[in-house]
PDB file of C-alpha atoms and ligand atoms in Angstrom:
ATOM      1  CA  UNK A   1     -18.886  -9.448  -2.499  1.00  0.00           C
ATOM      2  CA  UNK A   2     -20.609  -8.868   1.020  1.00  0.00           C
ATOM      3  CA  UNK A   3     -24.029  -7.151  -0.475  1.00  0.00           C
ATOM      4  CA  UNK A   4     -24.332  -4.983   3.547  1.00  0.00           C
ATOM      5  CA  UNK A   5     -21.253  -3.333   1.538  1.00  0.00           C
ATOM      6  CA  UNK A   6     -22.593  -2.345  -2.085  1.00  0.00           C
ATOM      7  CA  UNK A   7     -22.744   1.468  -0.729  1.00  0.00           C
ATOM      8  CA  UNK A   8     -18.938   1.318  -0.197  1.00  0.00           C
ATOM      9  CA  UNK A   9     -18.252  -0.434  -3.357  1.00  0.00           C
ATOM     10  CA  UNK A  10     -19.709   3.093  -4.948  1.00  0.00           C
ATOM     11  CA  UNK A  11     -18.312   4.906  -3.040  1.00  0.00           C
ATOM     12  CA  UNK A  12     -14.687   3.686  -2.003  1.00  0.00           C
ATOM     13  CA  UNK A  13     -11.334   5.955  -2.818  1.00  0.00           C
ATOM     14  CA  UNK A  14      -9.078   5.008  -0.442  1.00  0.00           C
ATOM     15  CA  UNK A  15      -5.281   4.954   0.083  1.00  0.00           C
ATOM     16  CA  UNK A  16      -3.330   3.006   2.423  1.00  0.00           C
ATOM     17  CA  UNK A  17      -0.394   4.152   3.839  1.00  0.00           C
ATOM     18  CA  UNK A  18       1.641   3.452   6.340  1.00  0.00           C
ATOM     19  CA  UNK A  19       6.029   1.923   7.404  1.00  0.00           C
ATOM     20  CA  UNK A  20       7.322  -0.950   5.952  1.00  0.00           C
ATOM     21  CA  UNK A  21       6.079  -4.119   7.108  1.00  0.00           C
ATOM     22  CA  UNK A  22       2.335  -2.528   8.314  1.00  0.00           C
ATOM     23  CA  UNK A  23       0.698  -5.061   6.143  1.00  0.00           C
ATOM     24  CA  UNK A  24      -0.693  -2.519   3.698  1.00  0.00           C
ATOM     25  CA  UNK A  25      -0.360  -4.788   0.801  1.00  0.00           C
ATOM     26  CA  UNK A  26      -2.326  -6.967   2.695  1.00  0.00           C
ATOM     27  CA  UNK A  27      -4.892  -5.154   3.531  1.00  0.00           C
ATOM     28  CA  UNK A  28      -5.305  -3.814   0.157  1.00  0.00           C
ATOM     29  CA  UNK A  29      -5.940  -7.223  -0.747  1.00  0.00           C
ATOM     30  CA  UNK A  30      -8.325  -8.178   1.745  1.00  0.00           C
ATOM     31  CA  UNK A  31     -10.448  -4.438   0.615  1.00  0.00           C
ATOM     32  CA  UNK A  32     -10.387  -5.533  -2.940  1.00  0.00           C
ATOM     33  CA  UNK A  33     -12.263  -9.262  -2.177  1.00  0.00           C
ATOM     34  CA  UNK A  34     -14.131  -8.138   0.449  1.00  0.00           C
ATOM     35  CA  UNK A  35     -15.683  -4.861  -1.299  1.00  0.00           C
ATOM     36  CA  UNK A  36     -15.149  -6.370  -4.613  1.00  0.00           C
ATOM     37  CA  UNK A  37     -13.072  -3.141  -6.077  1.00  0.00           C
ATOM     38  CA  UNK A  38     -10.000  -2.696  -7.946  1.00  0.00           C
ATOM     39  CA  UNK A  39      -6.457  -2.734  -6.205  1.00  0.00           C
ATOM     40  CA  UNK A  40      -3.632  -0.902  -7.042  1.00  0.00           C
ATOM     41  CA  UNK A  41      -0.531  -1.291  -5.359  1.00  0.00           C
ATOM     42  CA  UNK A  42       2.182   0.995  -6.543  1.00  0.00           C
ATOM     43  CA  UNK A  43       4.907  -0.784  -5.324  1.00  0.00           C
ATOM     44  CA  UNK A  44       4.122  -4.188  -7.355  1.00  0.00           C
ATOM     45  CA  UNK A  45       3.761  -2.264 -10.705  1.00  0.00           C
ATOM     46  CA  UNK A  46       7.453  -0.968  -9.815  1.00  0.00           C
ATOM     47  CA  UNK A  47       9.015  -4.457  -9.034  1.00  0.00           C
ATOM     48  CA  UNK A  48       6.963  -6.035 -12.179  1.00  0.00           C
ATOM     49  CA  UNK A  49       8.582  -3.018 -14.860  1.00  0.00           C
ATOM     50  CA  UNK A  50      11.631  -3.537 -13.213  1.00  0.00           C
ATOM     51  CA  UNK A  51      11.398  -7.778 -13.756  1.00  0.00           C
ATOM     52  CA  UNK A  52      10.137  -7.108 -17.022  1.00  0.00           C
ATOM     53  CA  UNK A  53      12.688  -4.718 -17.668  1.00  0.00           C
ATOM     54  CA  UNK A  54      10.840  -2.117 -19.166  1.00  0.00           C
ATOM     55  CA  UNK A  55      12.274   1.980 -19.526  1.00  0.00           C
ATOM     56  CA  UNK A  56      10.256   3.386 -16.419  1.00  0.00           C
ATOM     57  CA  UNK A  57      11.752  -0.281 -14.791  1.00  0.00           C
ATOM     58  CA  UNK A  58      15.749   0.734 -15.470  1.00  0.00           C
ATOM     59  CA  UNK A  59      14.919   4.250 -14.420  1.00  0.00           C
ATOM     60  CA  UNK A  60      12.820   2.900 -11.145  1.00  0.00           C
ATOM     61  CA  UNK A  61      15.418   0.581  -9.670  1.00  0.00           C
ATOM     62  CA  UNK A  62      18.516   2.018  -8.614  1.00  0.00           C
ATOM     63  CA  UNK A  63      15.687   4.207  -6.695  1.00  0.00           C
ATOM     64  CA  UNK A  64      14.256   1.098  -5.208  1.00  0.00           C
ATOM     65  CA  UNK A  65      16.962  -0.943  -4.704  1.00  0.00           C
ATOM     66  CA  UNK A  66      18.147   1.819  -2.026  1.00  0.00           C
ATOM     67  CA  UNK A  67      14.798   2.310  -0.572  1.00  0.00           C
ATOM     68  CA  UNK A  68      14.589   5.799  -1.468  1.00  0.00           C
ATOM     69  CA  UNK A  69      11.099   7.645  -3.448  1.00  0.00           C
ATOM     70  CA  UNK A  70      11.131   6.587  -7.065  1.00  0.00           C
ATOM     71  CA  UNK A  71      11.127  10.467  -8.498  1.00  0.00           C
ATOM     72  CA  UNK A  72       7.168  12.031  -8.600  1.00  0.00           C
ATOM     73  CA  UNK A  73       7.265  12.534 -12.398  1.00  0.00           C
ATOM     74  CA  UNK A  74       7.656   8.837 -12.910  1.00  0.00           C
ATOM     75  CA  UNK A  75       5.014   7.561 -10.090  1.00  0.00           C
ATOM     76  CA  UNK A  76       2.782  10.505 -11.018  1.00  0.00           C
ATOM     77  CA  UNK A  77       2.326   9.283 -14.308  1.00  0.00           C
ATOM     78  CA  UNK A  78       1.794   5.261 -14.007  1.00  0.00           C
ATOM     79  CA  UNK A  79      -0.601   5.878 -11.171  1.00  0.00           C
ATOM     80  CA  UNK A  80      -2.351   8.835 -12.940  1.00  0.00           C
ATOM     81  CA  UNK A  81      -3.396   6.865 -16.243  1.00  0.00           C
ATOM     82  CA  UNK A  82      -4.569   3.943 -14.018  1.00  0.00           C
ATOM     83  CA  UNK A  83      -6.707   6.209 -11.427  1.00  0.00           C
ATOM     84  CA  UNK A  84      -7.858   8.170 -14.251  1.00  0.00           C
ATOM     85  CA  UNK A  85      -9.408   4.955 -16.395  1.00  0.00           C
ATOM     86  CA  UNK A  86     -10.964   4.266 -13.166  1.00  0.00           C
ATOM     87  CA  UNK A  87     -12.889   7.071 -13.007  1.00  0.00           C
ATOM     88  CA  UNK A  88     -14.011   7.155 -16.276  1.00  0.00           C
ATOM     89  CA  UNK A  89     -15.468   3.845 -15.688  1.00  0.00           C
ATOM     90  CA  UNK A  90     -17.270   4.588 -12.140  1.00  0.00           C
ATOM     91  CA  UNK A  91     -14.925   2.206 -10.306  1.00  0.00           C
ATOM     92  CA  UNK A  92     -14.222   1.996  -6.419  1.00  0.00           C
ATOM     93  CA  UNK A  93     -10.499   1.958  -5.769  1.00  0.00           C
ATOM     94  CA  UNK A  94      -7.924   1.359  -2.894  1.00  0.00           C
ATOM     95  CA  UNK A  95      -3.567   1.661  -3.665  1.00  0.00           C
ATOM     96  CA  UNK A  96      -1.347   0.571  -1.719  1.00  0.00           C
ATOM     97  CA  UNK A  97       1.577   2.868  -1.777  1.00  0.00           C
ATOM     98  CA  UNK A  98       0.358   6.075  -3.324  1.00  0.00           C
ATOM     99  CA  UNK A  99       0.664   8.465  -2.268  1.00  0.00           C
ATOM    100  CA  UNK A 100       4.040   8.962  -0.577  1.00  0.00           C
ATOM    101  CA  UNK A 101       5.147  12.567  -1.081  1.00  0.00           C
ATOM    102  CA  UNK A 102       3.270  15.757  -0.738  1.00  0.00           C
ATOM    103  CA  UNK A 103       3.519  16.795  -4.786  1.00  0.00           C
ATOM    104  CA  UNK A 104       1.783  13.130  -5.069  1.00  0.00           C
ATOM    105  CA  UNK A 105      -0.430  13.784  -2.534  1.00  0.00           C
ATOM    106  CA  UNK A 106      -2.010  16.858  -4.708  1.00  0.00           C
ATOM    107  CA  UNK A 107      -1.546  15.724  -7.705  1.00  0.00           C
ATOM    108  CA  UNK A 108      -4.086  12.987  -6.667  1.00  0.00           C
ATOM    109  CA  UNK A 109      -6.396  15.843  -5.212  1.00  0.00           C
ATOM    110  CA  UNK A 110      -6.862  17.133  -8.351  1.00  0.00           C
ATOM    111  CA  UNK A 111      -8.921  13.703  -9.791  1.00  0.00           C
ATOM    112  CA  UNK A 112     -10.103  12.419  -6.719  1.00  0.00           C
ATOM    113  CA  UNK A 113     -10.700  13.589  -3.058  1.00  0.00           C
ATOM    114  CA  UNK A 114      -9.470   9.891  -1.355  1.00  0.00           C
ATOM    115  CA  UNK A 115      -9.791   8.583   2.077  1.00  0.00           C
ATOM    116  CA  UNK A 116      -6.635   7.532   3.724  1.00  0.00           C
ATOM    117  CA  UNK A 117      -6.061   4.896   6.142  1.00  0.00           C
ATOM    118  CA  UNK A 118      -2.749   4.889   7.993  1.00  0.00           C
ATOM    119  CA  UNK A 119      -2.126   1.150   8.817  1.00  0.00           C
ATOM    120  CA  UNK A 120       0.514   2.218  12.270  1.00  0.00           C
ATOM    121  CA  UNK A 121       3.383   0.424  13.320  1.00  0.00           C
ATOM    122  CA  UNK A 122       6.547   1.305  15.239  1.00  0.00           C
ATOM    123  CA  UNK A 123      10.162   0.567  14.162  1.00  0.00           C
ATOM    124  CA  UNK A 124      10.603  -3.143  16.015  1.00  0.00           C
ATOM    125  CA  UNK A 125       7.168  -4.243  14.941  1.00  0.00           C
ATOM    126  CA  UNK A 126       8.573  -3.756  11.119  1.00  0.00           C
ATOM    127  CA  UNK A 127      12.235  -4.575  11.525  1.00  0.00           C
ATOM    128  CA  UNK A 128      10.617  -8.262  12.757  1.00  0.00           C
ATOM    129  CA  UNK A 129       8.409  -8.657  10.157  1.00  0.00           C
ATOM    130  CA  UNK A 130      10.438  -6.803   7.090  1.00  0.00           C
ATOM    131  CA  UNK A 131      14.270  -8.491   8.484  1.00  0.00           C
ATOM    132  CA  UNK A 132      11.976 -12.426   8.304  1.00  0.00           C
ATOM    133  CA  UNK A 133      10.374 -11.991   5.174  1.00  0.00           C
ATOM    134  CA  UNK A 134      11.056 -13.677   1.958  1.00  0.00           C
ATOM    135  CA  UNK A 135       9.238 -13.481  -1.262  1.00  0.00           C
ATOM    136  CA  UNK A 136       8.140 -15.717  -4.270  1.00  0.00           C
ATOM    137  CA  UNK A 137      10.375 -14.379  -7.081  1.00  0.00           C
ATOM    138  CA  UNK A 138       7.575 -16.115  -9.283  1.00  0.00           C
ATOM    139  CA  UNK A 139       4.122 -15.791  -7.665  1.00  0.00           C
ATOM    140  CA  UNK A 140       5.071 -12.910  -5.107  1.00  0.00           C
ATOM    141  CA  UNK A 141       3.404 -14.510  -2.319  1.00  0.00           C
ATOM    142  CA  UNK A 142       5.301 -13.551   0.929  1.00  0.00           C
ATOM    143  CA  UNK A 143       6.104 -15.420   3.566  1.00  0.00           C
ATOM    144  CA  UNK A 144       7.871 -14.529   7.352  1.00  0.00           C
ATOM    145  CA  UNK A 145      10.487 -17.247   8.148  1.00  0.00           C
ATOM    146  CA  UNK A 146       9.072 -17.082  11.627  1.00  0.00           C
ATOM    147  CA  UNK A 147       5.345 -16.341  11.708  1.00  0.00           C
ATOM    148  CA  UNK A 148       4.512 -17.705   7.831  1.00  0.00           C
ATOM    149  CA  UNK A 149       7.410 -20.085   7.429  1.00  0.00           C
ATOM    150  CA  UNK A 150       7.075 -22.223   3.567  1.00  0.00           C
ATOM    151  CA  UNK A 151       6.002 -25.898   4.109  1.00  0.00           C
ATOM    152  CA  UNK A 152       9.787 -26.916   2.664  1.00  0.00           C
ATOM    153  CA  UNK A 153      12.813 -24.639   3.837  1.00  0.00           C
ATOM    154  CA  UNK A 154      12.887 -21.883   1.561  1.00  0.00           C
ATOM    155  CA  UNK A 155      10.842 -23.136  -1.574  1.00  0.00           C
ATOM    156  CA  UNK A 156       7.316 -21.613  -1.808  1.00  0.00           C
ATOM    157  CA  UNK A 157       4.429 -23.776  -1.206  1.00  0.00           C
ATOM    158  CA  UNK A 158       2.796 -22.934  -4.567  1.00  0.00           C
ATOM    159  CA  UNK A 159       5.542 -22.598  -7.187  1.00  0.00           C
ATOM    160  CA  UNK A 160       8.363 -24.739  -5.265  1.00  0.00           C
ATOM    161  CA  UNK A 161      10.675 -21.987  -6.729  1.00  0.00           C
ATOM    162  CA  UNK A 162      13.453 -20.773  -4.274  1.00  0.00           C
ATOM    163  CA  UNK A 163      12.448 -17.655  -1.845  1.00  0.00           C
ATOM    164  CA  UNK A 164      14.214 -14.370  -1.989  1.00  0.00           C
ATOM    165  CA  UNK A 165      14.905 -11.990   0.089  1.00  0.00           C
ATOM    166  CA  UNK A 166      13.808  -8.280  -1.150  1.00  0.00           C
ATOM    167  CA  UNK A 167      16.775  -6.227  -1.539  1.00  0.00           C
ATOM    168  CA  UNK A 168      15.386  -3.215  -0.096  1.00  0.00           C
ATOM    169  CA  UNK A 169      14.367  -5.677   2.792  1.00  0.00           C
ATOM    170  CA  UNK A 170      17.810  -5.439   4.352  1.00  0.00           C
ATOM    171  CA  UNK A 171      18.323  -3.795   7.498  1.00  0.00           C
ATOM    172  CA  UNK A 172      20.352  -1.068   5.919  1.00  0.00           C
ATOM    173  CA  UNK A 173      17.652  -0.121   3.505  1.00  0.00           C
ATOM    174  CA  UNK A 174      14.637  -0.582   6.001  1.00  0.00           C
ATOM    175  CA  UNK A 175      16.269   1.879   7.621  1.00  0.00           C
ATOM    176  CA  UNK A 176      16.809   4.499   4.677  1.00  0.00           C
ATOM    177  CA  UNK A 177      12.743   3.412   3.683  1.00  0.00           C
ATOM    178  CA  UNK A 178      12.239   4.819   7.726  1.00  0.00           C
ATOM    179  CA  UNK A 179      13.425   7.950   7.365  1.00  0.00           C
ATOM    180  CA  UNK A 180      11.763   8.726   3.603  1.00  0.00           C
ATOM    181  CA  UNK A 181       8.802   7.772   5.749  1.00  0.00           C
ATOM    182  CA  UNK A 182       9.153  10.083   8.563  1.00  0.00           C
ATOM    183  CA  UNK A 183      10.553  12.352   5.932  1.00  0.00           C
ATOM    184  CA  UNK A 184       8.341  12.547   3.092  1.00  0.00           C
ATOM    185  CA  UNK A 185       5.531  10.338   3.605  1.00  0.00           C
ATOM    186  CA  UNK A 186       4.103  11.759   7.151  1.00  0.00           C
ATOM    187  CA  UNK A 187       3.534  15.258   5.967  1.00  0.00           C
ATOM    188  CA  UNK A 188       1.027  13.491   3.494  1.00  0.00           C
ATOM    189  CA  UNK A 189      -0.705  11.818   6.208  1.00  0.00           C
ATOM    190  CA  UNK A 190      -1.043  15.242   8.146  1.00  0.00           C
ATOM    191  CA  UNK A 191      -2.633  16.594   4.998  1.00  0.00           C
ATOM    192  CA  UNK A 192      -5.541  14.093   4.968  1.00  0.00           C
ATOM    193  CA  UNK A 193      -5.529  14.800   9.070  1.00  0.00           C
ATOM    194  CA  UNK A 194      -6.255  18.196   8.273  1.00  0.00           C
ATOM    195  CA  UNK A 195      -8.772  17.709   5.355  1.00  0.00           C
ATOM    196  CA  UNK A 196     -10.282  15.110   8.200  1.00  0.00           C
ATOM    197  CA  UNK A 197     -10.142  12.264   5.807  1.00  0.00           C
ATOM    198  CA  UNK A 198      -7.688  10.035   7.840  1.00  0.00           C
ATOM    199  CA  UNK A 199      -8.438   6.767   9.431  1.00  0.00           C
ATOM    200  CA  UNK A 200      -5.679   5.206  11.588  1.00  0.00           C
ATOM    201  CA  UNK A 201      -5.586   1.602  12.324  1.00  0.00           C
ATOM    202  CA  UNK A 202      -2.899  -0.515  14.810  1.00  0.00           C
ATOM    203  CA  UNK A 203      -1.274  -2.374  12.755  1.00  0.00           C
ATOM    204  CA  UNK A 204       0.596  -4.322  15.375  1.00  0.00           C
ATOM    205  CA  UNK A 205      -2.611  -6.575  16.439  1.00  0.00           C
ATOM    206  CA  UNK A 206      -3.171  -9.927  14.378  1.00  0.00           C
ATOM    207  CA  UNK A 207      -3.896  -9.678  10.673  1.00  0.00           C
ATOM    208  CA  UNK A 208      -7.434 -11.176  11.572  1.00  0.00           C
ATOM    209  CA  UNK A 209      -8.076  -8.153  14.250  1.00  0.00           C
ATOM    210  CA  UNK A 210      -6.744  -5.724  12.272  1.00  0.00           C
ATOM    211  CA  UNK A 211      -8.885  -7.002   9.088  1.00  0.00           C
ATOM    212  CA  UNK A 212     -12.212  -6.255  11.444  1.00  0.00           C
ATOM    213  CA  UNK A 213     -10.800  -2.802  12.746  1.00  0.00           C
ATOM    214  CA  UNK A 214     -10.548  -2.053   9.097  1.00  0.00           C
ATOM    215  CA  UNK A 215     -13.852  -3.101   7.654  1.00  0.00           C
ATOM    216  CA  UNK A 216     -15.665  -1.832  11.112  1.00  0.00           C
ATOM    217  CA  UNK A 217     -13.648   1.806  10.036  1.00  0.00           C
ATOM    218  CA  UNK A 218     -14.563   1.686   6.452  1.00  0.00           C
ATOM    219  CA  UNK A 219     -18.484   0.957   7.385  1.00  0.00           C
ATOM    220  CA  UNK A 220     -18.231   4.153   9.972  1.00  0.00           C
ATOM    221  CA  UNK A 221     -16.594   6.591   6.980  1.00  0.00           C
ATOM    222  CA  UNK A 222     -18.812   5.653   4.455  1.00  0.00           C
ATOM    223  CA  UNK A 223     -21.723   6.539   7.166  1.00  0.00           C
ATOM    224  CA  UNK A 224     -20.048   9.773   7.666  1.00  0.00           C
ATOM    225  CA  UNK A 225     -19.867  10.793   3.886  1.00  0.00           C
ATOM    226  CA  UNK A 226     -23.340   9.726   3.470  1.00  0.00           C
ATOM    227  CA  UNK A 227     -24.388  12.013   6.027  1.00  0.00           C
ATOM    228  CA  UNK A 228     -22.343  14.935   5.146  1.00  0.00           C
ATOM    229  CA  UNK A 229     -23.916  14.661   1.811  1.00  0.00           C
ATOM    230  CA  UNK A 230     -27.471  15.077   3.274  1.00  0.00           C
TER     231      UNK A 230
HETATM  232  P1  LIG B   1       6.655  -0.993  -1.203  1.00  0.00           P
HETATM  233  O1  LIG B   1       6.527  -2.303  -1.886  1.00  0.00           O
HETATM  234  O2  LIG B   1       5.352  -0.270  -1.101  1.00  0.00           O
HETATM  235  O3  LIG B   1       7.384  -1.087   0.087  1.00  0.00           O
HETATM  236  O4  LIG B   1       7.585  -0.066  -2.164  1.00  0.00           O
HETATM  237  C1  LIG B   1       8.903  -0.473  -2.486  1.00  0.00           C
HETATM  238  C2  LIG B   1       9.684   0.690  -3.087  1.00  0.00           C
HETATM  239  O5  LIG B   1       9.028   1.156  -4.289  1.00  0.00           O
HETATM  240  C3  LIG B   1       9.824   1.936  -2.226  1.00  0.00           C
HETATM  241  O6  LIG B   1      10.865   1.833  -1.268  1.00  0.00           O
HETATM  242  C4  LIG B   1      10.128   2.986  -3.290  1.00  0.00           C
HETATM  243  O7  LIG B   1      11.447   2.880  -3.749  1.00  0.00           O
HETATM  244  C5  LIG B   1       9.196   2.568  -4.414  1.00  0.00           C
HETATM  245  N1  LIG B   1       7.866   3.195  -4.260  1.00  0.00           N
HETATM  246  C6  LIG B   1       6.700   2.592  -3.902  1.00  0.00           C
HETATM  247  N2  LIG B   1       5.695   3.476  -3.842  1.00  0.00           N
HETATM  248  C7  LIG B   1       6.222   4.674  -4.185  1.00  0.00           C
HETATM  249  C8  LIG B   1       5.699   5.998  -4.301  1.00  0.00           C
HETATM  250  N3  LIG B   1       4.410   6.264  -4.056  1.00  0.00           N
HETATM  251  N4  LIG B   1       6.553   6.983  -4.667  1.00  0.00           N
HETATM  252  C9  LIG B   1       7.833   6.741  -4.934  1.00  0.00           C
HETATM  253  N5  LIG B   1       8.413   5.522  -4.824  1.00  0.00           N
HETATM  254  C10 LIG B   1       7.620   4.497  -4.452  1.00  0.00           C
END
C-alpha cells in the first residue's frame, strides 16, 4: 500500500461509474492495490452466479445477455449484504458497477454516503474498445484484439484457454447497454452532482494518464472531506 495514502484507505467509499468500455473495472482494480481496499465489481459477481449457475445466476442472465439492468431487487440484495459486512468491519470500499439506477442509488444512501467517480467516454471511444475485446472464459483477464492482442491468436497468455467474446459485447447489445446508460444510469450520476460528491475523469486518455488523474482526484476529495469535517 502507498503509506502518503493511509487517510484514504479510512476513509474511501467510492463508486465508479461510467459507458461500457470506460475502463471502470480497471480502475477499480488499480484503487484496490494502490489504496489497499476491497473491490467489488457488480458485474463479475453476475457473470460468476451465472457460470456457476446458481438461482440469482438463471434469473440474472437473460437480463444480461441483452444488456439490459438486472431487476433492483436482485442487485439490491447481493450488493447490500457485501457493503453491509464491510461496514461492520471498518473497511474502505470502491464497486464497479453499482449503482446503476436511481432506486439503487438510494438504497445505497441509506448505509453509506459514497463518492462517485464518472470514468467519461463517448460512443466511438467504447464501440472500439467493447467491439475488440475478448475475454478469458477461465481467468477473466481481457484483452483488445488491437491494443492488448494475446501472445498466440486467440488463446490467453496465462491459461492458453480459447478467448471469448462477451455476448453482451456485440454491437447490438452495446447499443441497448447505451441507452440503459443514458436512460437509467445518468440520472444517478446527476444525483451525486447535486449532493457535490461527483468526480469526473476522461476516460479516453491512456490507462497510465488516466490512472494519475484518478489517484491525483482521489488525494484532492479526501482533502476536501477532511476539511469539511473541521
Ligand atoms: P458490466 O460488466 O459492468 O458491463 O455489467 C454487465 C451487465 O451486468 C450489465 O449490462 C447488466 O446486465 C448487469 N449489471 C451490472 N451491474 C448492474 C447493476 N448495478 N444493476 C443492474 N444490472 C447490472
Amino acid at each position: 500500500m502507498n503509506k502518503g495514502f493511509s487517510n484514504i484507505n479510512q476513509n474511501m467509499r467510492l463508486v465508479l461509474i461510467g459507458p461500457p468500455g470506460c475502463g471502470k473495472g480497471t480502475a477499480a482494480k488499480r484503487i484496490s492495490q494502490t489504496f489497499n481496499v476491497e473491490k467489488i465489481s457488480i458485474g463479475d459477481l453476475l457473470r460468476e452466479h451465472i457460470t456457476k449457475k446458481t438461482g440469482v445466476g438463471l434469473k440474472a442472465k437473460p437480463y444480461v445477455d441483452k444488456g439490459i439492468l438486472v431487476p433492483d431487487k436482485i442487485i439490491i440484495k447481493i450488493i447490500e449484504t457485501r457493503i453491509k459486512r464491510l461496514e461492520h468491519q471498518k473497511k474502505s470500499w470502491v464497486i464497479d458497477g453499482y449503482p446503476r439506477s436511481f432506486e439503487q442509488a438510494r438504497a445505497l444512501e441509506r448505509i453509506a454516503q459514497p463518492i462517485a467517480m464518472l470514468i467519461d467516454i463517448g460512443f466511438e471511444i467504447s464501440k472500439q474498445r467493447i467491439i475488440l475485446r475478448r475475454i478469458c472464459p477461465k481467468c477473466g483477464a481481457i484483452y483488445n484484439l488491437k491494443t492488448l492482442k494475446p501472445r498466440k491468436d486467440n488463446l490467453c497468455d496465462k491459461c492458453g484457454v480459447r478467448l471469448i467474446q462477451r455476448k453482451d459485447d456485440k454491437l447490438s447489445r452495446l447499443k441497448t447497454r447505451w441507452r440503459v446508460y443514458e436512460q437509467q444510469t445518468l440520472q444517478v450520476v446527476s444525483q451525486y452532482d447535486r449532493f457535490q460528491r461527483l468526480i469526473v475523469i476522461d476516460g479516453e486518455q491512456s490507462i497510465a494518464d488516466m490512472n494519475k488523474d484518478i489517484i491525483k482526484a482521489l488525494k484532492r476529495s479526501v482533502r476536501k472531506v477532511k476539511n469539511r469535517k473541521v
